[in-house]
Structures are given as C-alpha cells and as structure tokens.
C-alpha cells in the first residue's frame, strides 16, 4: 500500500539513531531507529497480521524524504508510528495509523534481513531477483542529487475491475489534491497526488468512469454466483458499489455493498467465489432496515455530511447503526432510492411476519400482515388456535417500545393500548411495522 504524509518544514528535524547487533559468525543484523521527519515522506508497505508478517517497507521511492534520510530500508519492519504499536497490526490498521499521523512522524523500525530479498524492487529502484542475496543497510549508497532516470520496473499496475476510488479519506492536504485507489481484493492501495484540486477531480472522475464501464460484467458474474449459492435464493442484484463507512474508532474503511431484493450484504472486498459470497461481513434484512437520513440533517455526524446516509437495522440484540458516505450526489441519490424501494419490495414480498410473545402473562403469537393487520393468537400447549385480538393497520394510532422487550400498540377505542412482551429486543418488529406502513402509503401514491 502506498502512503504519503506531508508536514511543513525542510529536511530531517531529528537525526536517525541506530544500533547494529551481529551474532558471532552471523550475517544477520538488527537495526532500530527513531526517525523524526518534517518533510514529505513516501514509501510503500506490505504485510500485516492477516498475512502472518510484520508491517514491512516494500519500496522506497527515489529522491523523496524516506530515501533522503538514509535511515529507512526495504525490508524494514515498522514497529510503531508516533508511539502506536504496529507489531501485531493488520495491513488496514497500519494504513489507518499512517494516515492519521500529524505534522511530526516518528517511526520505529527493525531491519528484517530474512525478508528483504523477497521484494522485487530494491531501495534504489532497481530490479532484484527472487534468489538475489539481501543487501545490508550498511551497503546502501547515498542518493545522488538531481532528478533520477525513469525506471520501467517502478511501473505499477492495478485492475480497475470493481476498484474503489475516493477523494474523501486521503492524507490531510491544504488543497484536496489526493485520490485513493484500492484494488477489489483489498490487497493493494495507491495514494496519488495531482497537481491541483481540478486535476484530482478530473482523474478521479476518469478512473470512476472506467470502473463503471466494467460494472455490467461484475454484476453478471456476481449474479451467477448468487444463484449458485442457494442460500439467498435466485435474487436479482439491484445495486452494487463501494461505500466509505465511518468506523466506531473514528477511522474509515471501504465497504462493498451488494443490494438484493431482500437484503443488503456488506463485504470488505469483492467476493469472487460462492463461499466468499455466502459469507458477507454483515447482512441487513431490508424489511427490518430503515434509512435514517440521506445528506445533511439536524444532529447528524459531521463526517462527510453532505454525501452521507445512515442505516439502522433492528436485531434481537438491539439496533445496528451504520454511517456511510459516497463520492457524488448522483451516487447518494441512487443508493437512497434503491434502499427505500428495496424496503418496500421486501415488505410486499414477505407479506406477513410472526413472533412469539406474552400478553397478560399468557403465551401468544403476534402476526403482522401487510394487508390484514395485527392478529394475536393463543399459543398455550394443547389449546386450540384461538384469535385473541385482531386489528387493521388503519386502527393503529401509535406504536412504541422500551428498547428491551416490551412492544406497545395503541389501537384507540375500548381496547386502548396493549402491551406485549416479545422476550427479546422489539426493534425488529417495530422496524417491520414501519416498513409495512411505508409500503402501504407508497401503494397509494402518497410517497414519491
């Protein structure tokens, strides 16, 4: 993953401090530095806990600050960033830590001789064979001043098939000149800096246009995989695309969202097998999911408020809330419409939902039907299935819950408010009732 940091100032504000230790008869050396930089520092890193490797510097770009310090080397393991321990970090956690650095960057690194030969590009930019012996940091030659000749081995490639591109979560810059591009599998990330904001906007738009041009093939492949899984039925894919999710920790993460007729499936990378497709990171049934807001709203989180939307899903454990942002008003409008329509489609498709409950200490079953309304059935063992209460949606004046297990339904009249104990968080049923009502209103043409 390429990463970039910029801070005011010139040169290196702190000298590199290192110590070399060599065992008798051993060529292995362990090096440790604390390097304080106040200049543009750029290099590429790899590894991570998920790869059973430390975070490693895989490339140092010629002429930039990381190269000029002469204290960082290909194969160095990054142990910490500004005091934050990265020794057991995942690749994504390391990228987030590097992106959150302020004006001063302090890196603690350890030279890993045993892994350095497995990086194709050396610190000097020349090609290194897989069987070439690693070079010691002591053998590194100082950088020569002036522009360096372009080397074809430094050319990087990334497939744009379902790639993620964003200008909203890139390194802090007085001018928004950066764009971030992530491969569909999440294994590679580029940070690019344009000459100015207009250039960054133009490049991001051009790259996104090419990604969109490949979308029909991606959708066709995923549709075939979805039909083959058999777990979600032969559902049509209504919408697919990358969203930027705000994490509880304050960071962000690319999230691939796949919207079917009944569910919103969320993945950390593009699923390319039936097994991967059948194991999303999170699943939100549309009938129990509400679009809380789209765009700026009173009290909303300021994070990308103009192009964000929030979703709340009712579960047996409580409410699952997620905040997402997109790159353009067109994307926001498309996702908003698809999510609202998807909720209505799911309600029309399901028609009826039932759950066990207790009313006045009596075991019951509550059925909610989009057309027939509310029916409360007796559910004692061995007893006949008797109707205890039946009310249409039109009689419902208010519904509420205590957030724990109680659902309150007020039908007015002599019956008044009834209290049902659902034995788990009632939010799922509350959200389903809301979906049924919204779908019924839409039928009447009262909601665009």
Short mmCIF file of C-alpha atoms in Angstrom, two decimals:
data_model
loop_
_atom_site.label_atom_id
_atom_site.label_comp_id
_atom_site.label_asym_id
_atom_site.label_seq_id
_atom_site.Cartn_x
_atom_site.Cartn_y
_atom_site.Cartn_z
CA UNK A 1 0.00 0.00 0.00
CA UNK A 2 1.38 3.38 -0.90
CA UNK A 3 1.07 6.02 1.77
CA UNK A 4 2.02 9.68 1.95
CA UNK A 5 2.49 12.27 4.69
CA UNK A 6 3.18 15.98 4.38
CA UNK A 7 4.21 18.48 7.03
CA UNK A 8 5.77 21.96 6.83
CA UNK A 9 9.48 22.44 7.21
CA UNK A 10 12.67 21.38 5.49
CA UNK A 11 14.98 18.44 5.87
CA UNK A 12 15.13 15.99 8.72
CA UNK A 13 14.42 17.52 12.10
CA UNK A 14 15.82 14.60 14.05
CA UNK A 15 18.86 12.56 13.15
CA UNK A 16 18.37 8.84 12.72
CA UNK A 17 19.56 6.91 15.70
CA UNK A 18 20.59 3.31 15.05
CA UNK A 19 22.33 0.39 16.63
CA UNK A 20 23.65 -2.71 14.90
CA UNK A 21 23.98 -6.06 16.58
CA UNK A 22 25.60 -9.06 14.89
CA UNK A 23 25.99 -12.54 16.31
CA UNK A 24 29.33 -14.30 16.02
CA UNK A 25 29.68 -15.77 12.54
CA UNK A 26 26.21 -14.50 11.58
CA UNK A 27 25.43 -12.07 8.78
CA UNK A 28 22.14 -11.13 10.37
CA UNK A 29 21.88 -7.61 11.81
CA UNK A 30 19.12 -6.00 13.80
CA UNK A 31 18.66 -2.27 13.36
CA UNK A 32 16.37 0.10 15.23
CA UNK A 33 15.78 3.79 14.55
CA UNK A 34 13.52 6.57 15.74
CA UNK A 35 13.29 8.92 12.78
CA UNK A 36 11.53 12.28 13.11
CA UNK A 37 10.54 13.74 9.71
CA UNK A 38 9.02 17.13 8.88
CA UNK A 39 9.19 16.68 5.13
CA UNK A 40 7.19 14.73 2.56
CA UNK A 41 7.79 11.05 3.35
CA UNK A 42 6.71 8.46 0.81
CA UNK A 43 7.23 4.73 0.65
CA UNK A 44 5.20 1.55 0.17
CA UNK A 45 4.42 -1.06 2.80
CA UNK A 46 3.16 -4.62 2.84
CA UNK A 47 2.49 -7.48 5.23
CA UNK A 48 0.17 -7.44 8.23
CA UNK A 49 -1.21 -9.86 10.81
CA UNK A 50 -3.57 -11.47 8.30
CA UNK A 51 -0.51 -12.38 6.19
CA UNK A 52 1.40 -13.65 9.26
CA UNK A 53 4.03 -10.96 8.65
CA UNK A 54 5.03 -7.69 10.30
CA UNK A 55 4.31 -4.42 8.50
CA UNK A 56 7.22 -4.18 6.06
CA UNK A 57 8.62 -1.43 3.88
CA UNK A 58 8.47 -2.94 0.40
CA UNK A 59 9.69 0.06 -1.60
CA UNK A 60 11.36 3.43 -1.04
CA UNK A 61 10.86 5.99 -3.76
CA UNK A 62 13.95 7.72 -5.06
CA UNK A 63 14.58 11.32 -4.11
CA UNK A 64 11.78 11.67 -1.54
CA UNK A 65 12.25 12.13 2.20
CA UNK A 66 12.24 8.45 3.13
CA UNK A 67 15.11 8.00 0.68
CA UNK A 68 16.93 11.16 1.77
CA UNK A 69 17.07 10.16 5.44
CA UNK A 70 19.24 7.16 4.51
CA UNK A 71 17.74 5.56 7.64
CA UNK A 72 14.92 3.52 6.13
CA UNK A 73 15.46 0.40 4.03
CA UNK A 74 13.46 -2.09 2.01
CA UNK A 75 12.72 -4.99 4.35
CA UNK A 76 12.46 -2.82 7.47
CA UNK A 77 9.60 -3.80 9.76
CA UNK A 78 7.64 -0.79 11.04
CA UNK A 79 7.28 -1.47 14.77
CA UNK A 80 5.46 1.72 15.74
CA UNK A 81 4.21 5.02 14.34
CA UNK A 82 4.20 8.00 16.71
CA UNK A 83 4.23 5.58 19.63
CA UNK A 84 1.37 3.42 18.34
CA UNK A 85 2.40 -0.24 18.37
CA UNK A 86 2.08 -1.92 14.95
CA UNK A 87 3.80 -5.19 15.85
CA UNK A 88 0.53 -7.13 15.63
CA UNK A 89 -1.44 -4.78 13.37
CA UNK A 90 -3.33 -5.85 10.28
CA UNK A 91 -2.48 -4.23 6.97
CA UNK A 92 -5.58 -2.00 7.14
CA UNK A 93 -4.85 -0.97 10.74
CA UNK A 94 -1.31 0.02 9.73
CA UNK A 95 -2.60 2.09 6.82
CA UNK A 96 -5.06 3.87 9.14
CA UNK A 97 -2.28 4.59 11.65
CA UNK A 98 -0.05 6.03 8.93
CA UNK A 99 -2.91 8.14 7.55
CA UNK A 100 -3.70 9.62 10.98
CA UNK A 101 -0.19 10.95 11.68
CA UNK A 102 0.13 14.66 12.32
CA UNK A 103 2.83 17.17 11.48
CA UNK A 104 5.58 15.09 13.08
CA UNK A 105 6.19 11.46 12.19
CA UNK A 106 8.25 9.16 14.42
CA UNK A 107 8.88 5.70 13.03
CA UNK A 108 10.50 2.86 14.92
CA UNK A 109 11.76 0.25 12.51
CA UNK A 110 13.71 -3.01 12.62
CA UNK A 111 15.74 -4.31 9.70
CA UNK A 112 14.45 -7.74 8.58
CA UNK A 113 17.24 -9.27 6.55
CA UNK A 114 15.39 -12.57 6.10
CA UNK A 115 12.52 -10.98 4.14
CA UNK A 116 14.25 -8.23 2.17
CA UNK A 117 15.21 -10.40 -0.84
CA UNK A 118 11.56 -11.22 -1.44
CA UNK A 119 10.72 -7.69 -2.56
CA UNK A 120 11.24 -7.24 -6.28
CA UNK A 121 12.24 -3.59 -6.07
CA UNK A 122 15.20 -2.55 -4.01
CA UNK A 123 15.59 0.77 -2.22
CA UNK A 124 17.44 2.15 -5.24
CA UNK A 125 14.58 1.27 -7.61
CA UNK A 126 16.44 -1.46 -9.50
CA UNK A 127 15.02 -4.92 -10.04
CA UNK A 128 16.05 -7.58 -7.57
CA UNK A 129 15.77 -11.27 -8.43
CA UNK A 130 13.89 -13.60 -6.13
CA UNK A 131 17.08 -15.54 -5.45
CA UNK A 132 19.34 -12.49 -5.03
CA UNK A 133 21.01 -12.21 -1.61
CA UNK A 134 19.74 -9.36 0.56
CA UNK A 135 21.84 -6.25 0.89
CA UNK A 136 22.75 -4.90 4.30
CA UNK A 137 21.72 -1.38 5.28
CA UNK A 138 25.42 -0.66 5.70
CA UNK A 139 25.96 -1.29 1.98
CA UNK A 140 23.36 1.28 0.86
CA UNK A 141 24.85 4.07 -1.22
CA UNK A 142 23.84 7.69 -0.60
CA UNK A 143 21.33 9.16 -3.01
CA UNK A 144 22.80 11.21 -5.82
CA UNK A 145 21.33 14.73 -6.13
CA UNK A 146 19.16 15.78 -9.05
CA UNK A 147 16.38 14.04 -10.96
CA UNK A 148 16.67 10.29 -11.35
CA UNK A 149 16.11 8.43 -14.64
CA UNK A 150 12.70 6.79 -15.01
CA UNK A 151 12.83 3.04 -14.49
CA UNK A 152 10.21 0.79 -16.05
CA UNK A 153 10.47 -1.56 -13.07
CA UNK A 154 8.76 1.17 -10.99
CA UNK A 155 5.58 0.99 -13.10
CA UNK A 156 2.65 -0.20 -11.00
CA UNK A 157 -0.49 -1.86 -12.28
CA UNK A 158 -3.92 -2.21 -10.74
CA UNK A 159 -7.03 -3.73 -12.24
CA UNK A 160 -9.96 -1.30 -12.31
CA UNK A 161 -12.48 -4.14 -12.16
CA UNK A 162 -14.62 -3.15 -9.17
CA UNK A 163 -11.81 -0.97 -7.76
CA UNK A 164 -12.52 1.61 -5.06
CA UNK A 165 -11.65 5.26 -5.72
CA UNK A 166 -12.11 8.08 -3.22
CA UNK A 167 -11.03 11.66 -2.65
CA UNK A 168 -12.66 11.91 0.76
CA UNK A 169 -10.40 9.84 3.05
CA UNK A 170 -6.92 10.73 1.85
CA UNK A 171 -3.97 12.33 3.72
CA UNK A 172 -4.54 15.81 5.09
CA UNK A 173 -3.68 18.42 2.48
CA UNK A 174 -4.37 22.19 2.39
CA UNK A 175 -5.61 21.58 -1.13
CA UNK A 176 -7.62 18.38 -1.81
CA UNK A 177 -5.19 17.02 -4.41
CA UNK A 178 -5.11 13.37 -3.34
CA UNK A 179 -7.08 10.39 -4.50
CA UNK A 180 -7.06 6.86 -3.13
CA UNK A 181 -7.48 3.76 -5.29
CA UNK A 182 -7.93 0.30 -3.75
CA UNK A 183 -7.93 -2.99 -5.63
CA UNK A 184 -11.13 -5.03 -5.47
CA UNK A 185 -9.45 -7.70 -3.33
CA UNK A 186 -8.26 -5.09 -0.82
CA UNK A 187 -4.64 -6.20 -1.12
CA UNK A 188 -3.24 -3.10 -2.81
CA UNK A 189 -3.82 0.63 -2.35
CA UNK A 190 -2.43 3.63 -4.22
CA UNK A 191 -2.42 7.22 -2.98
CA UNK A 192 -1.99 9.60 -5.89
CA UNK A 193 -1.46 13.35 -5.74
CA UNK A 194 -2.46 15.55 -8.65
CA UNK A 195 -1.08 18.98 -9.48
CA UNK A 196 -4.16 20.73 -8.11
CA UNK A 197 -7.73 20.08 -6.97
CA UNK A 198 -9.11 20.26 -10.51
CA UNK A 199 -6.62 17.64 -11.64
CA UNK A 200 -7.51 15.32 -8.76
CA UNK A 201 -11.21 15.72 -9.53
CA UNK A 202 -10.61 15.03 -13.22
CA UNK A 203 -8.52 11.92 -12.57
CA UNK A 204 -10.98 10.55 -10.02
CA UNK A 205 -13.85 11.07 -12.45
CA UNK A 206 -11.99 9.42 -15.33
CA UNK A 207 -10.99 6.41 -13.22
CA UNK A 208 -14.51 6.03 -11.83
CA UNK A 209 -15.93 6.15 -15.37
CA UNK A 210 -13.75 3.20 -16.36
CA UNK A 211 -14.76 1.30 -13.22
CA UNK A 212 -18.43 1.94 -14.05
CA UNK A 213 -17.90 0.69 -17.61
CA UNK A 214 -16.80 -2.68 -16.20
CA UNK A 215 -19.73 -2.87 -13.78
CA UNK A 216 -22.11 -4.88 -16.04
CA UNK A 217 -19.59 -7.75 -16.22
CA UNK A 218 -19.03 -7.67 -12.46
CA UNK A 219 -22.76 -7.67 -11.81
CA UNK A 220 -23.27 -10.59 -14.21
CA UNK A 221 -20.55 -12.64 -12.50
CA UNK A 222 -21.95 -11.94 -9.04
CA UNK A 223 -25.47 -12.73 -10.18
CA UNK A 224 -24.31 -16.15 -11.36
CA UNK A 225 -22.51 -16.76 -8.05
CA UNK A 226 -25.55 -15.64 -6.06
CA UNK A 227 -27.82 -18.03 -7.95
CA UNK A 228 -25.34 -20.87 -7.36
CA UNK A 229 -25.07 -20.36 -3.59
CA UNK A 230 -28.67 -21.35 -2.96
CA UNK A 231 -28.54 -19.57 0.41
CA UNK A 232 -30.21 -16.35 -0.69
CA UNK A 233 -32.37 -17.81 -3.47
CA UNK A 234 -32.31 -16.55 -7.02
CA UNK A 235 -32.42 -12.89 -6.06
CA UNK A 236 -31.66 -10.13 -8.52
CA UNK A 237 -28.83 -7.75 -7.67
CA UNK A 238 -30.41 -4.29 -7.61
CA UNK A 239 -27.34 -2.22 -6.77
CA UNK A 240 -23.64 -2.78 -6.19
CA UNK A 241 -20.87 -0.36 -5.32
CA UNK A 242 -18.31 0.83 -2.82
CA UNK A 243 -19.32 2.87 0.21
CA UNK A 244 -16.98 4.55 2.68
CA UNK A 245 -18.02 3.52 6.18
CA UNK A 246 -17.27 5.53 9.30
CA UNK A 247 -15.90 3.19 11.95
CA UNK A 248 -16.67 3.47 15.68
CA UNK A 249 -12.97 4.19 16.25
CA UNK A 250 -13.22 7.33 14.13
CA UNK A 251 -11.47 5.94 11.05
CA UNK A 252 -13.00 4.93 7.75
CA UNK A 253 -12.99 1.77 5.64
CA UNK A 254 -14.05 0.90 2.09
CA UNK A 255 -17.13 -1.34 2.23
CA UNK A 256 -18.54 -3.16 -0.78
CA UNK A 257 -22.35 -3.08 -0.65
CA UNK A 258 -24.49 -5.53 -2.60
CA UNK A 259 -28.24 -4.89 -2.58
CA UNK A 260 -30.58 -7.77 -3.45
CA UNK A 261 -34.37 -7.98 -3.37
CA UNK A 262 -34.38 -8.83 0.34
CA UNK A 263 -31.01 -7.97 1.86
CA UNK A 264 -28.11 -5.55 1.99
CA UNK A 265 -24.88 -7.57 2.00
CA UNK A 266 -21.65 -5.87 3.12
CA UNK A 267 -18.13 -7.13 2.27
CA UNK A 268 -14.60 -5.87 2.92
CA UNK A 269 -13.55 -6.93 -0.60
CA UNK A 270 -15.11 -8.22 -3.81
CA UNK A 271 -16.33 -11.82 -3.30
CA UNK A 272 -15.08 -13.94 -6.20
CA UNK A 273 -16.21 -17.41 -5.08
CA UNK A 274 -19.50 -18.89 -3.94
CA UNK A 275 -18.03 -19.42 -0.48
CA UNK A 276 -16.92 -15.78 -0.17
CA UNK A 277 -20.27 -14.51 -1.45
CA UNK A 278 -22.17 -16.63 1.07
CA UNK A 279 -20.14 -15.18 3.97
CA UNK A 280 -20.65 -11.40 4.00
CA UNK A 281 -19.14 -9.41 6.85
CA UNK A 282 -22.64 -8.17 7.73
CA UNK A 283 -26.17 -8.78 6.48
CA UNK A 284 -29.08 -6.37 6.89
CA UNK A 285 -32.58 -7.67 6.03
CA UNK A 286 -34.26 -4.80 4.18
CA UNK A 287 -37.65 -5.31 5.82
CA UNK A 288 -36.07 -4.54 9.22
CA UNK A 289 -33.79 -1.74 7.98
CA UNK A 290 -34.54 1.98 7.99
CA UNK A 291 -32.85 4.80 6.11
CA UNK A 292 -32.46 7.33 8.92
CA UNK A 293 -31.19 10.23 6.87
CA UNK A 294 -29.67 10.99 3.50
CA UNK A 295 -27.49 14.06 3.15
CA UNK A 296 -27.08 16.68 5.92
CA UNK A 297 -29.64 16.60 8.71
CA UNK A 298 -30.04 18.15 12.11
CA UNK A 299 -27.89 16.38 14.65
CA UNK A 300 -26.12 14.22 12.09
CA UNK A 301 -22.46 13.34 12.42
CA UNK A 302 -20.40 15.98 10.59
CA UNK A 303 -18.39 13.29 8.81
CA UNK A 304 -18.96 13.89 5.06
CA UNK A 305 -22.46 15.08 5.98
CA UNK A 306 -23.33 16.40 2.52
CA UNK A 307 -22.86 13.00 0.87
CA UNK A 308 -23.66 10.59 3.68
CA UNK A 309 -26.54 8.39 4.74
CA UNK A 310 -27.27 6.36 7.86
CA UNK A 311 -28.93 2.96 8.18
CA UNK A 312 -30.48 1.40 11.29
CA UNK A 313 -31.34 -2.30 11.39
CA UNK A 314 -33.45 -3.89 14.12
CA UNK A 315 -32.00 -7.09 15.55
CA UNK A 316 -32.81 -9.35 18.52
CA UNK A 317 -29.86 -7.76 20.34
CA UNK A 318 -30.75 -4.14 19.58
CA UNK A 319 -30.27 -1.60 16.80
CA UNK A 320 -27.31 -1.90 14.44
CA UNK A 321 -26.40 1.56 13.08
CA UNK A 322 -24.00 2.34 10.23
CA UNK A 323 -22.96 5.63 8.62
CA UNK A 324 -21.77 5.62 5.01
CA UNK A 325 -20.60 8.26 2.56
CA UNK A 326 -20.32 8.30 -1.23
CA UNK A 327 -18.37 10.36 -3.73
CA UNK A 328 -21.10 12.25 -5.60
CA UNK A 329 -24.70 13.49 -5.26
CA UNK A 330 -25.67 11.07 -8.05
CA UNK A 331 -24.41 8.10 -6.03
CA UNK A 332 -26.22 9.35 -2.93
CA UNK A 333 -29.50 9.70 -4.83
CA UNK A 334 -29.13 6.24 -6.39
CA UNK A 335 -28.42 4.48 -3.09
CA UNK A 336 -31.19 6.38 -1.29
CA UNK A 337 -33.80 5.44 -3.89
CA UNK A 338 -32.67 1.81 -4.13
CA UNK A 339 -32.71 1.35 -0.35
CA UNK A 340 -36.18 2.87 0.06
CA UNK A 341 -37.57 0.90 -2.88
CA UNK A 342 -35.83 -2.23 -1.60
CA UNK A 343 -37.52 -1.89 1.79
CA UNK A 344 -40.92 -1.64 0.07
CA UNK A 345 -40.19 -4.60 -2.22
CA UNK A 346 -39.16 -6.70 0.77
CA UNK A 347 -42.35 -5.79 2.63
CA UNK A 348 -44.53 -6.66 -0.36
CA UNK A 349 -42.64 -9.91 -0.85
CA UNK A 350 -42.74 -11.09 2.77
CA UNK A 351 -46.40 -10.07 3.36
CA UNK A 352 -46.54 -11.45 6.92
CA UNK A 353 -44.26 -11.80 9.95
CA UNK A 354 -45.00 -13.66 13.20
CA UNK A 355 -43.29 -13.76 16.58
CA UNK A 356 -43.88 -15.39 19.96
CA UNK A 357 -44.92 -13.08 22.79
CA UNK A 358 -46.71 -12.87 26.13
CA UNK A 359 -49.90 -10.85 26.75
CA UNK A 360 -51.21 -10.52 30.31
CA UNK A 361 -48.96 -13.45 31.23
CA UNK A 362 -50.48 -15.64 28.54
CA UNK A 363 -48.29 -17.24 25.80
CA UNK A 364 -49.34 -15.84 22.43
CA UNK A 365 -48.25 -15.41 18.84
CA UNK A 366 -48.37 -11.99 17.16
CA UNK A 367 -48.84 -11.96 13.38
CA UNK A 368 -48.47 -8.74 11.39
CA UNK A 369 -49.79 -8.86 7.80
CA UNK A 370 -49.31 -6.03 5.33
CA UNK A 371 -53.00 -6.18 4.32
CA UNK A 372 -54.81 -7.92 7.20
CA UNK A 373 -53.10 -6.01 10.01
CA UNK A 374 -52.48 -7.36 13.52
CA UNK A 375 -53.65 -10.72 14.85
CA UNK A 376 -52.93 -12.06 18.33
CA UNK A 377 -53.30 -15.84 18.66
CA UNK A 378 -53.44 -18.02 21.75
CA UNK A 379 -50.42 -20.31 21.95
CA UNK A 380 -50.88 -22.47 25.04
CA UNK A 381 -49.67 -26.08 24.58
CA UNK A 382 -52.58 -28.28 23.54
CA UNK A 383 -55.02 -25.36 23.25
CA UNK A 384 -56.94 -24.53 20.09
CA UNK A 385 -55.51 -21.72 17.96
CA UNK A 386 -57.94 -19.02 19.07
CA UNK A 387 -57.88 -15.39 17.95
CA UNK A 388 -57.49 -13.13 20.98
CA UNK A 389 -57.31 -9.82 19.12
CA UNK A 390 -57.49 -8.60 15.54
CA UNK A 391 -56.98 -5.02 14.36
CA UNK A 392 -56.31 -3.48 10.92
CA UNK A 393 -53.42 -1.10 10.27
CA UNK A 394 -55.92 1.74 9.90
CA UNK A 395 -56.79 1.50 13.60
CA UNK A 396 -53.18 1.75 14.79
CA UNK A 397 -52.73 5.17 16.38
CA UNK A 398 -49.27 4.75 17.87
CA UNK A 399 -46.57 2.15 18.44
CA UNK A 400 -43.61 2.31 20.79
CA UNK A 401 -41.24 0.09 22.76
CA UNK A 402 -38.99 0.15 25.80
CA UNK A 403 -35.86 -0.94 23.89
CA UNK A 404 -35.63 -4.12 25.97
CA UNK A 405 -38.55 -6.49 25.31
CA UNK A 406 -41.87 -4.65 25.50
CA UNK A 407 -43.90 -3.55 22.47
CA UNK A 408 -46.81 -1.10 22.91
CA UNK A 409 -49.60 -0.90 20.30
CA UNK A 410 -52.35 1.68 20.72
CA UNK A 411 -55.48 1.00 18.65
CA UNK A 412 -57.66 3.53 20.48
CA UNK A 413 -61.24 2.78 21.40
CA UNK A 414 -62.18 0.47 24.24
CA UNK A 415 -59.15 -1.75 23.71
CA UNK A 416 -56.72 1.14 24.12
CA UNK A 417 -53.02 0.34 24.36
CA UNK A 418 -51.89 -3.26 24.59
CA UNK A 419 -48.53 -4.32 25.98
CA UNK A 420 -46.74 -7.34 24.54
CA UNK A 421 -43.56 -8.94 25.88
CA UNK A 422 -41.55 -10.21 22.88
CA UNK A 423 -38.81 -11.77 25.10
CA UNK A 424 -36.08 -10.01 23.05
CA UNK A 425 -35.37 -6.55 21.69
CA UNK A 426 -38.61 -5.37 20.00
CA UNK A 427 -36.83 -3.15 17.45
CA UNK A 428 -37.01 -5.79 14.70
CA UNK A 429 -40.82 -5.91 14.90
CA UNK A 430 -41.05 -2.12 15.22
CA UNK A 431 -38.99 -1.64 12.06
CA UNK A 432 -41.05 -4.28 10.20
CA UNK A 433 -44.28 -2.50 11.15
CA UNK A 434 -42.75 0.74 9.85
CA UNK A 435 -41.80 -0.99 6.57
CA UNK A 436 -45.33 -2.36 6.11
CA UNK A 437 -46.83 1.08 6.75
CA UNK A 438 -44.39 2.81 4.38
CA UNK A 439 -45.10 0.26 1.63
CA UNK A 440 -48.88 0.71 2.08
CA UNK A 441 -48.55 4.50 1.84
CA UNK A 442 -46.41 4.16 -1.29
CA UNK A 443 -49.12 1.99 -2.86
CA UNK A 444 -51.48 4.95 -2.56
CA UNK A 445 -49.03 7.20 -4.39
CA UNK A 446 -48.58 9.41 -1.34
CA UNK A 447 -44.81 8.91 -1.21
CA UNK A 448 -42.61 9.53 -4.26
#
